[in-house]
Short mmCIF file of C-alpha atoms and ligand atoms in Angstrom, two decimals:
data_model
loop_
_atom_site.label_atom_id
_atom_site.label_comp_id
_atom_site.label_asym_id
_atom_site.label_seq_id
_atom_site.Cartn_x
_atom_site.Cartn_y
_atom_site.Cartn_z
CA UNK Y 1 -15.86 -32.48 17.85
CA UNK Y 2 -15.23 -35.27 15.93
CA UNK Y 3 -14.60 -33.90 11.96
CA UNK Y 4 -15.82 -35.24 8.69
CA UNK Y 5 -12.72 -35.41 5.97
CA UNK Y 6 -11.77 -32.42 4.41
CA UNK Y 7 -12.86 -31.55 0.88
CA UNK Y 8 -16.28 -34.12 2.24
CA UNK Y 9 -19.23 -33.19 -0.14
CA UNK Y 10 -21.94 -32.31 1.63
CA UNK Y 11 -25.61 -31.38 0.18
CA UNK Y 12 -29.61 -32.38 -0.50
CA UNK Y 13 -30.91 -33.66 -3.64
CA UNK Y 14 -33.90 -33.40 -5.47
CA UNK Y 15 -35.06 -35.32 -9.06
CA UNK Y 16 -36.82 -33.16 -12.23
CA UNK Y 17 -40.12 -35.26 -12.28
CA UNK Y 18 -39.78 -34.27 -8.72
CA UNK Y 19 -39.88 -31.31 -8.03
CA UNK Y 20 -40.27 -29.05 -11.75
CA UNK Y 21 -43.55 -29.56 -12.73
CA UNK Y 22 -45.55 -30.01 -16.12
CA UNK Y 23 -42.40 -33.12 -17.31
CA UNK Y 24 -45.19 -33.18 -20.17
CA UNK Y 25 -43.14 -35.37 -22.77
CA UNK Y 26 -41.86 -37.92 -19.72
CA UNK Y 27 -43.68 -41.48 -19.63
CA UNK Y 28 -44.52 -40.64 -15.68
CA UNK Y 29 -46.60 -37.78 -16.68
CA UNK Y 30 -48.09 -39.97 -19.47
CA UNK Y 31 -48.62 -43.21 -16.57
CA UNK Y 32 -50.11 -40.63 -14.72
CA UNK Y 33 -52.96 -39.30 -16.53
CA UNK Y 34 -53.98 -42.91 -17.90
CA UNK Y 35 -56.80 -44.90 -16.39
CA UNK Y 36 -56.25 -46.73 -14.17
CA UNK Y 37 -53.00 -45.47 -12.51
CA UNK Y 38 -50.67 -47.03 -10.20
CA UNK Y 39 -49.89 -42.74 -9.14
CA UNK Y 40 -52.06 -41.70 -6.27
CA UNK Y 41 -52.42 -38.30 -7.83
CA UNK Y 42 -50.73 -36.55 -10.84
CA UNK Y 43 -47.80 -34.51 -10.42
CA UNK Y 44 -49.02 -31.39 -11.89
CA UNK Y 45 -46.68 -28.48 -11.37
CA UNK Y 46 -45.00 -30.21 -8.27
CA UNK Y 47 -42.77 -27.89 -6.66
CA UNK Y 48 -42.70 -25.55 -9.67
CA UNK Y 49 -38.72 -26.01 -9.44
CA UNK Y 50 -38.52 -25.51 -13.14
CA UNK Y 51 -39.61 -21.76 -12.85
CA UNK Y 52 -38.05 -21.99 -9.17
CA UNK Y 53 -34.64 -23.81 -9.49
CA UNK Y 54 -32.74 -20.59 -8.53
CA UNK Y 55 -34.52 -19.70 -5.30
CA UNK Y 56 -33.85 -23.47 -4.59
CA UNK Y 57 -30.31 -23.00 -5.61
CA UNK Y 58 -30.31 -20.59 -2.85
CA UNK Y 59 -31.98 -22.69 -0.50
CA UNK Y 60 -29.23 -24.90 -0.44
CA UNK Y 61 -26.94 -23.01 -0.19
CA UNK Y 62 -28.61 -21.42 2.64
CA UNK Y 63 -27.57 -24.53 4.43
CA UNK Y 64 -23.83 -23.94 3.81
CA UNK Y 65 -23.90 -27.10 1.33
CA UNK Y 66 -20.86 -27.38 -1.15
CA UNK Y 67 -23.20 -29.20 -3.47
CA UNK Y 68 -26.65 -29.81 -4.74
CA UNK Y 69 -28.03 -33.18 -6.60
CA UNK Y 70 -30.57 -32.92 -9.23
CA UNK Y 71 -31.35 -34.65 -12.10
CA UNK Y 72 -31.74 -33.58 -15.61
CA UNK Y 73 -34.92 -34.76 -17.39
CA UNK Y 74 -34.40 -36.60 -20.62
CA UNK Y 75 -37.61 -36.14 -21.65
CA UNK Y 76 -37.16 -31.93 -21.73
CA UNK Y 77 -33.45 -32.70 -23.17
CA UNK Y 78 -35.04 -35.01 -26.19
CA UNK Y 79 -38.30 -34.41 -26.57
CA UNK Y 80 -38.62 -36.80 -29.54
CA UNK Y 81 -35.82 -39.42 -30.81
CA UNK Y 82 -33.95 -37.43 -33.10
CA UNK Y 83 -34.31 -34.05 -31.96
CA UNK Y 84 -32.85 -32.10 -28.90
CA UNK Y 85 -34.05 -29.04 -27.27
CA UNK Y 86 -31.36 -26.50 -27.34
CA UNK Y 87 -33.60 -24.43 -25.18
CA UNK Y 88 -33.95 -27.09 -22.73
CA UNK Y 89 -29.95 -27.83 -22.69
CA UNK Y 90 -29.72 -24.76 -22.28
CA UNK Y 91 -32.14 -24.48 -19.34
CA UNK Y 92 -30.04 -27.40 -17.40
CA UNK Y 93 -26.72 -25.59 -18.05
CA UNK Y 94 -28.31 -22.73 -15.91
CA UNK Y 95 -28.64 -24.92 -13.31
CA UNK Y 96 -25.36 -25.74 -13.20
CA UNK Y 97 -23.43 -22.18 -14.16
CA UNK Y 98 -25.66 -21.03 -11.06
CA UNK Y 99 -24.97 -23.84 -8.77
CA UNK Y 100 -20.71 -23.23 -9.63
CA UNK Y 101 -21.30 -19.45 -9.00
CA UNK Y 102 -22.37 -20.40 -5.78
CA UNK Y 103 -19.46 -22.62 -4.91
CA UNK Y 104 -22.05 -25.65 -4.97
CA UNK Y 105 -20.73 -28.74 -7.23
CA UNK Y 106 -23.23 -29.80 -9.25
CA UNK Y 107 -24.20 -33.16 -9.43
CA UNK Y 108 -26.13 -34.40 -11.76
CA UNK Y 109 -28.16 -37.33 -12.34
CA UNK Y 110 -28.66 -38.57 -15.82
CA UNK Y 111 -31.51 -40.98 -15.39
CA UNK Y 112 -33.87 -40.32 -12.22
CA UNK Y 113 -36.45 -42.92 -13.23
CA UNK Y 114 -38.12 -41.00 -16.14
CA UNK Y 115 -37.77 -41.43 -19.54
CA UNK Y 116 -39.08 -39.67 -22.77
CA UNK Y 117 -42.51 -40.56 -23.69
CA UNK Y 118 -41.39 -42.03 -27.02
CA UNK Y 119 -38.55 -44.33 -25.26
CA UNK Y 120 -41.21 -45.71 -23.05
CA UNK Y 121 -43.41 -46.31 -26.35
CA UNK Y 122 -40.50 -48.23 -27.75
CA UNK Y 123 -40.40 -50.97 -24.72
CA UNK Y 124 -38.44 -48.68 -22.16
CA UNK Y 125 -35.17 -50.63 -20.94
CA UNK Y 126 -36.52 -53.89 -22.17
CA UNK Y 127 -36.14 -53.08 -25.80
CA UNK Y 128 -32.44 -54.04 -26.36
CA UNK Y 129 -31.55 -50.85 -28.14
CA UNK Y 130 -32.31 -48.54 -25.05
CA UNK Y 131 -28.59 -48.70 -23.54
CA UNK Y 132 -27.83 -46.72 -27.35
CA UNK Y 133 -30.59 -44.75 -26.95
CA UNK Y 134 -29.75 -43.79 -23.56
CA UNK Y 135 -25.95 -43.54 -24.45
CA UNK Y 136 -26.48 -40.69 -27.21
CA UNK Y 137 -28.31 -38.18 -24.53
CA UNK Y 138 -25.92 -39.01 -22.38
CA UNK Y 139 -23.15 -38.30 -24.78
CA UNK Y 140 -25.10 -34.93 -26.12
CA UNK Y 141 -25.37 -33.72 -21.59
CA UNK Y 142 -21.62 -34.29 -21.71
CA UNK Y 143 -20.61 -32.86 -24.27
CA UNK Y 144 -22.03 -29.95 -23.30
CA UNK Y 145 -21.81 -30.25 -19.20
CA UNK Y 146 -18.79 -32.40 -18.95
CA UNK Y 147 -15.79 -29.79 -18.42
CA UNK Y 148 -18.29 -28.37 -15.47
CA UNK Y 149 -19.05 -31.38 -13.76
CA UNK Y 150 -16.73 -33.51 -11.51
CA UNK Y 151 -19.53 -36.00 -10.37
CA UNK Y 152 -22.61 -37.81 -12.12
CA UNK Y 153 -24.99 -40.28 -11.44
CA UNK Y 154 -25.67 -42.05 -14.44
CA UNK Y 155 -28.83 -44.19 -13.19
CA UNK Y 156 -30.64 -43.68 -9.75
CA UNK Y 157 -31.80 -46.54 -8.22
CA UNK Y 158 -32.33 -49.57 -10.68
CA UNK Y 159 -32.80 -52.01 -8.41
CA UNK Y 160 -35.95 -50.72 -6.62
CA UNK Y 161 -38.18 -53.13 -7.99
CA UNK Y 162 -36.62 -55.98 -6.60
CA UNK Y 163 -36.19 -54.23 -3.27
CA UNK Y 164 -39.80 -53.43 -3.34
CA UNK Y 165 -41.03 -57.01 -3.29
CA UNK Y 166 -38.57 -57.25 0.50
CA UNK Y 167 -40.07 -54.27 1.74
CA UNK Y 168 -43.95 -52.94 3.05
CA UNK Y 169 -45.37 -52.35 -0.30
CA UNK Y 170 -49.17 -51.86 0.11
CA UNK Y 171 -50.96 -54.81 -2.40
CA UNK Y 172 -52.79 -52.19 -4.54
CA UNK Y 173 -49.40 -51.60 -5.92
CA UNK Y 174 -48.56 -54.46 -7.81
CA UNK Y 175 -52.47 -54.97 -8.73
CA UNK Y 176 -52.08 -51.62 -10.50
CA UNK Y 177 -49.25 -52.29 -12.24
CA UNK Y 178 -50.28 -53.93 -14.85
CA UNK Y 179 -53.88 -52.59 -15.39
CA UNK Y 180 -51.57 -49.07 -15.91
CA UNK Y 181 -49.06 -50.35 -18.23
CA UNK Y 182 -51.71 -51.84 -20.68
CA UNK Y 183 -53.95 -48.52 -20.26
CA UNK Y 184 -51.15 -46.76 -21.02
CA UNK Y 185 -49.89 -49.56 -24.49
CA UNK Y 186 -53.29 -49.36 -25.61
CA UNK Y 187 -53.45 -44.87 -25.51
CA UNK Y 188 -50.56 -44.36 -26.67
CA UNK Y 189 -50.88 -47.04 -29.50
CA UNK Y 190 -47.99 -49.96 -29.07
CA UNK Y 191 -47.67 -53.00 -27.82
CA UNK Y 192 -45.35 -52.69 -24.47
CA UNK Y 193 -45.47 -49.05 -23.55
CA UNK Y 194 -43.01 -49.72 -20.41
CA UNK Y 195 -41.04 -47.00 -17.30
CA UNK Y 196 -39.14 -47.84 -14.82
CA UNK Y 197 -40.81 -46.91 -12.14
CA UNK Y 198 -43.90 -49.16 -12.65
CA UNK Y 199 -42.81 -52.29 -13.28
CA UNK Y 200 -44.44 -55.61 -13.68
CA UNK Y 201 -42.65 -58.29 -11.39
CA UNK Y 202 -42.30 -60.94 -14.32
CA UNK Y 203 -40.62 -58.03 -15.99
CA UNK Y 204 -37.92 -57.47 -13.30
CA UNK Y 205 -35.03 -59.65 -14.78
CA UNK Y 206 -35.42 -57.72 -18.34
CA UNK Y 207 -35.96 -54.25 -16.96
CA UNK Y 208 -32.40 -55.16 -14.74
CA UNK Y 209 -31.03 -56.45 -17.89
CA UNK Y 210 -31.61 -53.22 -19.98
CA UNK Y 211 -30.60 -51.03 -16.99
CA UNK Y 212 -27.52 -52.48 -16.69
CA UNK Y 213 -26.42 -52.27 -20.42
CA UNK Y 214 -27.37 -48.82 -20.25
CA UNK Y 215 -24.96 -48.24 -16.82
CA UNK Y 216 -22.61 -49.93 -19.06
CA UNK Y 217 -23.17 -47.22 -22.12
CA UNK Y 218 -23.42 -44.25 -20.25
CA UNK Y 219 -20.07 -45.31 -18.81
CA UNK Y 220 -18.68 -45.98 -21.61
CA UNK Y 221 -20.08 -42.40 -22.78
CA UNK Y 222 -18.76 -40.25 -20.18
CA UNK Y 223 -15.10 -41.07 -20.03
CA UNK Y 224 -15.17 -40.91 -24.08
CA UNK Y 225 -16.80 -37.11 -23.63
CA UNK Y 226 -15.89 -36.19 -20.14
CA UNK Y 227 -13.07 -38.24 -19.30
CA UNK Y 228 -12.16 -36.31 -15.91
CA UNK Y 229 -15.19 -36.73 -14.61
CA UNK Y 230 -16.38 -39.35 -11.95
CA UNK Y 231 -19.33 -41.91 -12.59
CA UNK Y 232 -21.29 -43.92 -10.53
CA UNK Y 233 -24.87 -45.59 -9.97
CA UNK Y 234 -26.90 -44.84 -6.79
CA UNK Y 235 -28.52 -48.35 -5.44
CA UNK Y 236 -31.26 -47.81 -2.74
CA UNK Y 237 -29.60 -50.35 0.15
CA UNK Y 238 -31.49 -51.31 3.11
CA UNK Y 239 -29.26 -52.31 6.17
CA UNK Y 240 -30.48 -56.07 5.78
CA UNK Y 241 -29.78 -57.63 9.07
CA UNK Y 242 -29.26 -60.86 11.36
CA UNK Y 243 -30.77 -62.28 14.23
CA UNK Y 244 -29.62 -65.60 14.96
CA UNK Y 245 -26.82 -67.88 13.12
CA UNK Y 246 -28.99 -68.09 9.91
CA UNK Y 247 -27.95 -65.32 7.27
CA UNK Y 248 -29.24 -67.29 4.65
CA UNK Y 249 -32.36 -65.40 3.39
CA UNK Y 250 -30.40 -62.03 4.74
CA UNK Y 251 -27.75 -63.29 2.04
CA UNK Y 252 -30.50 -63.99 -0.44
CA UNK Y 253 -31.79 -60.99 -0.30
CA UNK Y 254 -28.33 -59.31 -1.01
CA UNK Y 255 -27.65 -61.20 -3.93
CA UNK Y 256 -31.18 -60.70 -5.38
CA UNK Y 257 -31.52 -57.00 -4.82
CA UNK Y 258 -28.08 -55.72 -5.12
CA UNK Y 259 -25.70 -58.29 -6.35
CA UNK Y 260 -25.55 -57.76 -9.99
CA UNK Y 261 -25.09 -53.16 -9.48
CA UNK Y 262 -22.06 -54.01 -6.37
CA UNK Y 263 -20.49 -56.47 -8.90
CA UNK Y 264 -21.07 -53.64 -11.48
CA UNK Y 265 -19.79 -50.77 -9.49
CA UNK Y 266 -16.53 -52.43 -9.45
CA UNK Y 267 -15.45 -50.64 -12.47
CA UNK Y 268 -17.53 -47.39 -11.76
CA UNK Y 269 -15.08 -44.16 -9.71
CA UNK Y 270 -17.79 -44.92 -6.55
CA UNK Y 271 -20.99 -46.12 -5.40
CA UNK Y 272 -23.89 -44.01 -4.95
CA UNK Y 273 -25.96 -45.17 -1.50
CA UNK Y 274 -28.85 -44.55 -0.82
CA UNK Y 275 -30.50 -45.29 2.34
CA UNK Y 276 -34.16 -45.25 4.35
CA UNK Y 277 -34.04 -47.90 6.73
CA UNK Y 278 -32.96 -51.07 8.16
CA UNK Y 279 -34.38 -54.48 8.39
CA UNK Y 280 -33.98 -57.78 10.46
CA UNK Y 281 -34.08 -61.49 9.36
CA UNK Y 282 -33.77 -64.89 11.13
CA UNK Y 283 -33.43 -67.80 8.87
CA UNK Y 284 -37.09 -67.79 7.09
CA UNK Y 285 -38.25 -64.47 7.90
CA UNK Y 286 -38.06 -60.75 8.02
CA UNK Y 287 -38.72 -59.41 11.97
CA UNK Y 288 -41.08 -57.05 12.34
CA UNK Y 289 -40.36 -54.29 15.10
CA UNK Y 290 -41.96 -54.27 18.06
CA UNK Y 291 -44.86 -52.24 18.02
CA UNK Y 292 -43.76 -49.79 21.00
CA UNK Y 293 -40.63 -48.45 18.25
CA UNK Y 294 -41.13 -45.45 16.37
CA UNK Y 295 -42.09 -45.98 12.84
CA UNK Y 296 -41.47 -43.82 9.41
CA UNK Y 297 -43.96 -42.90 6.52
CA UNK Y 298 -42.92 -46.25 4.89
CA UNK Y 299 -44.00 -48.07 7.79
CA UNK Y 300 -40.79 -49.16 9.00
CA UNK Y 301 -38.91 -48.56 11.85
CA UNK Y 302 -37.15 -45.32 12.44
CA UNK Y 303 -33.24 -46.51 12.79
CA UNK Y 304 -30.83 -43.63 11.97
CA UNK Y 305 -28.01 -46.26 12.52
CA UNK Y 306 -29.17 -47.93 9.12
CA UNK Y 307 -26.71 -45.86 7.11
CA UNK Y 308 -23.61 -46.74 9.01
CA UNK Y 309 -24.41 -50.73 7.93
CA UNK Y 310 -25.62 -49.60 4.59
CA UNK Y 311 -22.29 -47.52 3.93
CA UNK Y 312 -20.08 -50.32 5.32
CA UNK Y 313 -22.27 -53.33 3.14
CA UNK Y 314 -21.21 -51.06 -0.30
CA UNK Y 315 -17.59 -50.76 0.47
CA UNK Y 316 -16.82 -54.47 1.13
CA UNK Y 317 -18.65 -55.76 -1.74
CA UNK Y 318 -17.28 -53.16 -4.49
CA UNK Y 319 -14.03 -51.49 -2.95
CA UNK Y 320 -14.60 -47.99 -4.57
CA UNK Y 321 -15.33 -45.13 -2.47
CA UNK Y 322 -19.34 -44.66 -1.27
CA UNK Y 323 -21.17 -41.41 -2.01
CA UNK Y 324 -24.24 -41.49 -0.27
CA UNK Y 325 -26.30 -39.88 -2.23
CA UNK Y 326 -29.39 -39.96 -0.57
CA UNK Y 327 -30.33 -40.59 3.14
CA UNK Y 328 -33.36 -38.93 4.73
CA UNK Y 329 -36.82 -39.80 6.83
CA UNK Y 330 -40.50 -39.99 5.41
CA UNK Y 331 -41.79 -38.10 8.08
CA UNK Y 332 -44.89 -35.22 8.81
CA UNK Y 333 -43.22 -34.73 12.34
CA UNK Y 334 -39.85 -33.14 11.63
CA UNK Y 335 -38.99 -33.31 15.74
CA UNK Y 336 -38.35 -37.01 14.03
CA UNK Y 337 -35.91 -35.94 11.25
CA UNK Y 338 -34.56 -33.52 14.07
CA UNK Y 339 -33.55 -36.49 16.06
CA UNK Y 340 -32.51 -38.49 12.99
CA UNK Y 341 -29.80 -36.90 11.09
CA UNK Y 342 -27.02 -36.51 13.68
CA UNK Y 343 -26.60 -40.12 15.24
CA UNK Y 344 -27.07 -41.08 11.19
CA UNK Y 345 -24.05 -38.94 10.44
CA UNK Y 346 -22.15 -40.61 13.90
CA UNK Y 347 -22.56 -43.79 12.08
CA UNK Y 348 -21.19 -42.50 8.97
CA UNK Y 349 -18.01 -41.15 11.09
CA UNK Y 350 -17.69 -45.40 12.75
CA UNK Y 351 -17.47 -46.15 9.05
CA UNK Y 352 -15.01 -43.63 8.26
CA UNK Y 353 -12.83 -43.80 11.55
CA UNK Y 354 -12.57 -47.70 10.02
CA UNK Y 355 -11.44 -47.18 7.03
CA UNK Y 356 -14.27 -46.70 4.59
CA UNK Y 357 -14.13 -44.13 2.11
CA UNK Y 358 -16.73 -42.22 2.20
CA UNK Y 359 -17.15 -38.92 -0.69
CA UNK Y 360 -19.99 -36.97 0.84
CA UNK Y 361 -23.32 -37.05 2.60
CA UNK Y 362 -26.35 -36.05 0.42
CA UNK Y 363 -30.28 -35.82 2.17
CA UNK Y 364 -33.16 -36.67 -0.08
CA UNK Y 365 -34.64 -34.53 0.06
CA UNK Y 366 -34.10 -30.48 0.06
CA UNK Y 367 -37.82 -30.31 -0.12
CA UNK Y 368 -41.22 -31.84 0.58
CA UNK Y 369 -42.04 -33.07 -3.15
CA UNK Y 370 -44.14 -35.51 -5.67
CA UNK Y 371 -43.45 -39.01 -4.23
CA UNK Y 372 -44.16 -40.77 -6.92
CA UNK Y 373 -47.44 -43.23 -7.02
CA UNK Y 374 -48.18 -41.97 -3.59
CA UNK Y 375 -48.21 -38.27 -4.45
CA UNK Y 376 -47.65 -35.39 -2.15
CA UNK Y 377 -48.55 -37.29 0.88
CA UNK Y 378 -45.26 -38.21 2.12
CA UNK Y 379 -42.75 -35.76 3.53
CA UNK Y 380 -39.12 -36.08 3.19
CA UNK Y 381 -37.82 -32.34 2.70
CA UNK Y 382 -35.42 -30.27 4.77
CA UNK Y 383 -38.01 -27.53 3.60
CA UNK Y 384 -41.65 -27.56 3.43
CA UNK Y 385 -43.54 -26.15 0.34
CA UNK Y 386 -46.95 -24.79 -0.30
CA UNK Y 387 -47.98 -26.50 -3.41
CA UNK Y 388 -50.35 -23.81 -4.11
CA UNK Y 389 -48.13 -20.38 -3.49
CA UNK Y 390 -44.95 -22.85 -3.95
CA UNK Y 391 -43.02 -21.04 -0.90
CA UNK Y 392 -40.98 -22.95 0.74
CA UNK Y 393 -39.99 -22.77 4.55
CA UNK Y 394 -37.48 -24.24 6.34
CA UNK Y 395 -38.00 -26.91 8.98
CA UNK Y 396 -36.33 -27.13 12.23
CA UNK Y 397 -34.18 -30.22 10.93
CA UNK Y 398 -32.32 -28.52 8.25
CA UNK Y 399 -30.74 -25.85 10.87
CA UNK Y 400 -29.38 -28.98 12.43
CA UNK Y 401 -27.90 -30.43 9.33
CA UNK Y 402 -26.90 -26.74 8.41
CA UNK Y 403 -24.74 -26.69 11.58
CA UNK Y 404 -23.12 -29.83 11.32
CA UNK Y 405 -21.93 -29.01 7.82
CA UNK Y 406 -20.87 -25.80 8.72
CA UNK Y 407 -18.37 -27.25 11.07
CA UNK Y 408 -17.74 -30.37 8.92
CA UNK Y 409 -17.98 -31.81 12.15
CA UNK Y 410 -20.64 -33.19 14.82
C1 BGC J 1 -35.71 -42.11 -4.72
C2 BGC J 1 -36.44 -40.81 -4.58
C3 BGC J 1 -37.56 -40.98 -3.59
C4 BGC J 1 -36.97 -41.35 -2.26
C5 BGC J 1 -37.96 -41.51 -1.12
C6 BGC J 1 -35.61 -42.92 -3.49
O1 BGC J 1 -36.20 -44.14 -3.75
O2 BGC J 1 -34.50 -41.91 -5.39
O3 BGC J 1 -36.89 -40.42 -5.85
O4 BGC J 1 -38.35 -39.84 -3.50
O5 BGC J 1 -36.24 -42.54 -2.35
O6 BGC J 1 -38.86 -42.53 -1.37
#
């Protein structure tokens, strides 16, 4: 059996809006029940995590993880500008007492997309004092969390709306996006209400802007509160690929989509991964797959060797050790997810037999959950859940990944 490194981090993650339920004061919840709305459905009481977190605690630890992911929701933290919830902070230190009892590491996200209503009313990210904004919650969660935590993700994913333009994004999307954010200005009064999960594409370059100042903050932040502990961002990286001699739009692509956060992560303790799939491009054009190969809920192909590129792509560019911090299948047929995580986790072991430092292996997700503007449709989650008694069941796929952590080995 060929063995992962010792002390490797392995776990599922899951994000508040996610999976708690009723994120009443978040600007989701708000985009959500505004007409139109880019969001499929609302998310309601999602996975009811927030009453639940414990059993899912257990859950994960059920699959002999050393660590669980989950994001803390800024919006329950600070419900209004000047005032934090000491019931809420409270609340999230739970979390994390119960997740050390365990002998999981908690690692928290600070920002998993959602914001506070009132941030979103000020301009979200755009408005040039958001990277403050941001920096004093993030100061306040570490002040309080910091000797407990080792790890933390300051912002997950900032460059998916770039990505998304590369990608199979259905059209209603981006003809929604606006309609929603003006809906949602003129209810709640202002004159930009903005998120960062529905973003306008003339909008991209300012949203990236204000994300990036805030990665800068938040840094800046945590090693003045928490000075042991190690930060990073999580990028969403698709294995962008060749065929041919011409990398040139491949190379555009890069530079577009994840130039400006590798560049970034430079100075960050690692790199947070976070990868779904692969993609090929000649010199003008992505490839579609033949129709005969197996495709995901995203409507790409299924390619568990996507991660092993993905991995490898982070380390060149930034130098500091990659935590992938998600990986996982959209999926209602877990036979697929089955088949899926172990040659995924071979790839990881190419990477690491070569050299790459790699911290840990997270799967997004530990349950089926609300994905965002397409709702509960899509299933990524090691365990399935009723959203109407909320239990939760295992699927054949986590007792795979179970095993192979359990032996820190494939
Ligand atoms: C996000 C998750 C999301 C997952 C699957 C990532 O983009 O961090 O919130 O559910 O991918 O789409």
């Amino acid at each position: 059996m060929a063995k992962f490194p010792d002390g490797f981090i392995w776990g599922a993650a899951t994000a508040g809006h996610q999976v708690e339920g009723d994120n009443v004061n978040s600007d989701t919840w708000f985009a959500e029940h505004t007409t139109p709305t880019l969001f499929k459905e609302p998310s309601g009481k999602a996975c009811n995590s927030y009453v639940l977190w414990r059993e899912d605690i257990d859950l994960a630890k059920s699959l002999n993880f050393n660590s669980y992911r989950f994001s803390i929701e800024w919006a329950r933290i600070q419900p209004a500008e000047g005032e934090f919830d000491e019931k809420e902070l409270a609340h999230y230190e739970s979390i994390i007492d119960y997740c050390i009892e365990l002998g999981l590491e908690p690692i928290v996200t600070l920002n998993h997309f959602t914001s506070p209503h009132w941030f979103a009313k000020l301009g979200s990210w755009i408005n040039p004092v958001s990277a403050e904004l941001f920096a004093t919650y993030v100061t306040k969660v570490m002040q309080r969390y910091g000797s407990k935590l080792k790890h933390v993700v300051t912002l997950n994913e900032p460059n998916l709306p770039p990505l998304l333009t590369w990608v199979h994004m259905p059209d209603f999307v981006y003809e929604l996006t606006a309609a929603n954010l003006k809906a949602a200005s003129e209810k709640a009064g202002v004159d930009n209400y903005r998120l960062s999960n529905v973003v306008r594409k003339d909008e991209f370059d300012a949203m990236g802007d204000g994300l990036e100042a805030a990665h800068i903050a938040a840094r800046k932040a945590i090693r003045a509160a928490a000075p042991n502990v190690k930060l990073g961002l999580s990028i969403a990286i698709v294995d962008d690929r060749v065929v041919g001699d011409d990398a040139s739009l491949r190379d555009r692509k890069r530079e577009e989509v994840y130039g400006r956060w590798l560049r970034l992560a430079k100075d960050d303790d690692f790199i947070g991964v976070q990868n779904y799939e692969s993609v090929y491009y000649d010199g003008e054009h992505a490839i579609e797959p033949s129709p005969d190969v197996p495709r995901n809920g995203m409507g790409s192909a299924i390619d568990p060797t996507a991660l092993e590129g993905a991995v490898r792509y982070a380390y060149e560019q930034t130098g500091v050790p990659v935590y992938v911090t998600e990986h996982g299948l959209s999926t209602t047929d877990d036979t697929q997810r089955v088949a899926f995580i172990k040659p995924a986790l071979v790839g990881l072991q190419n990477a690491i037999a070569d050299g790459v430092e790699v911290l840990g292996y997270t799967h997004w997700s530990l349950l089926d959950n609300f994905e965002w503007i397409f709702g509960y449709g899509p299933k990524f989650g090691l365990f399935d859940v009723n959203f109407e008694t909320f239990e939760r069941t295992a699927k054949p796929s986590a007792a795979v990944l179970a095993e192979i952590v359990k032996n820190n080995a494939i």
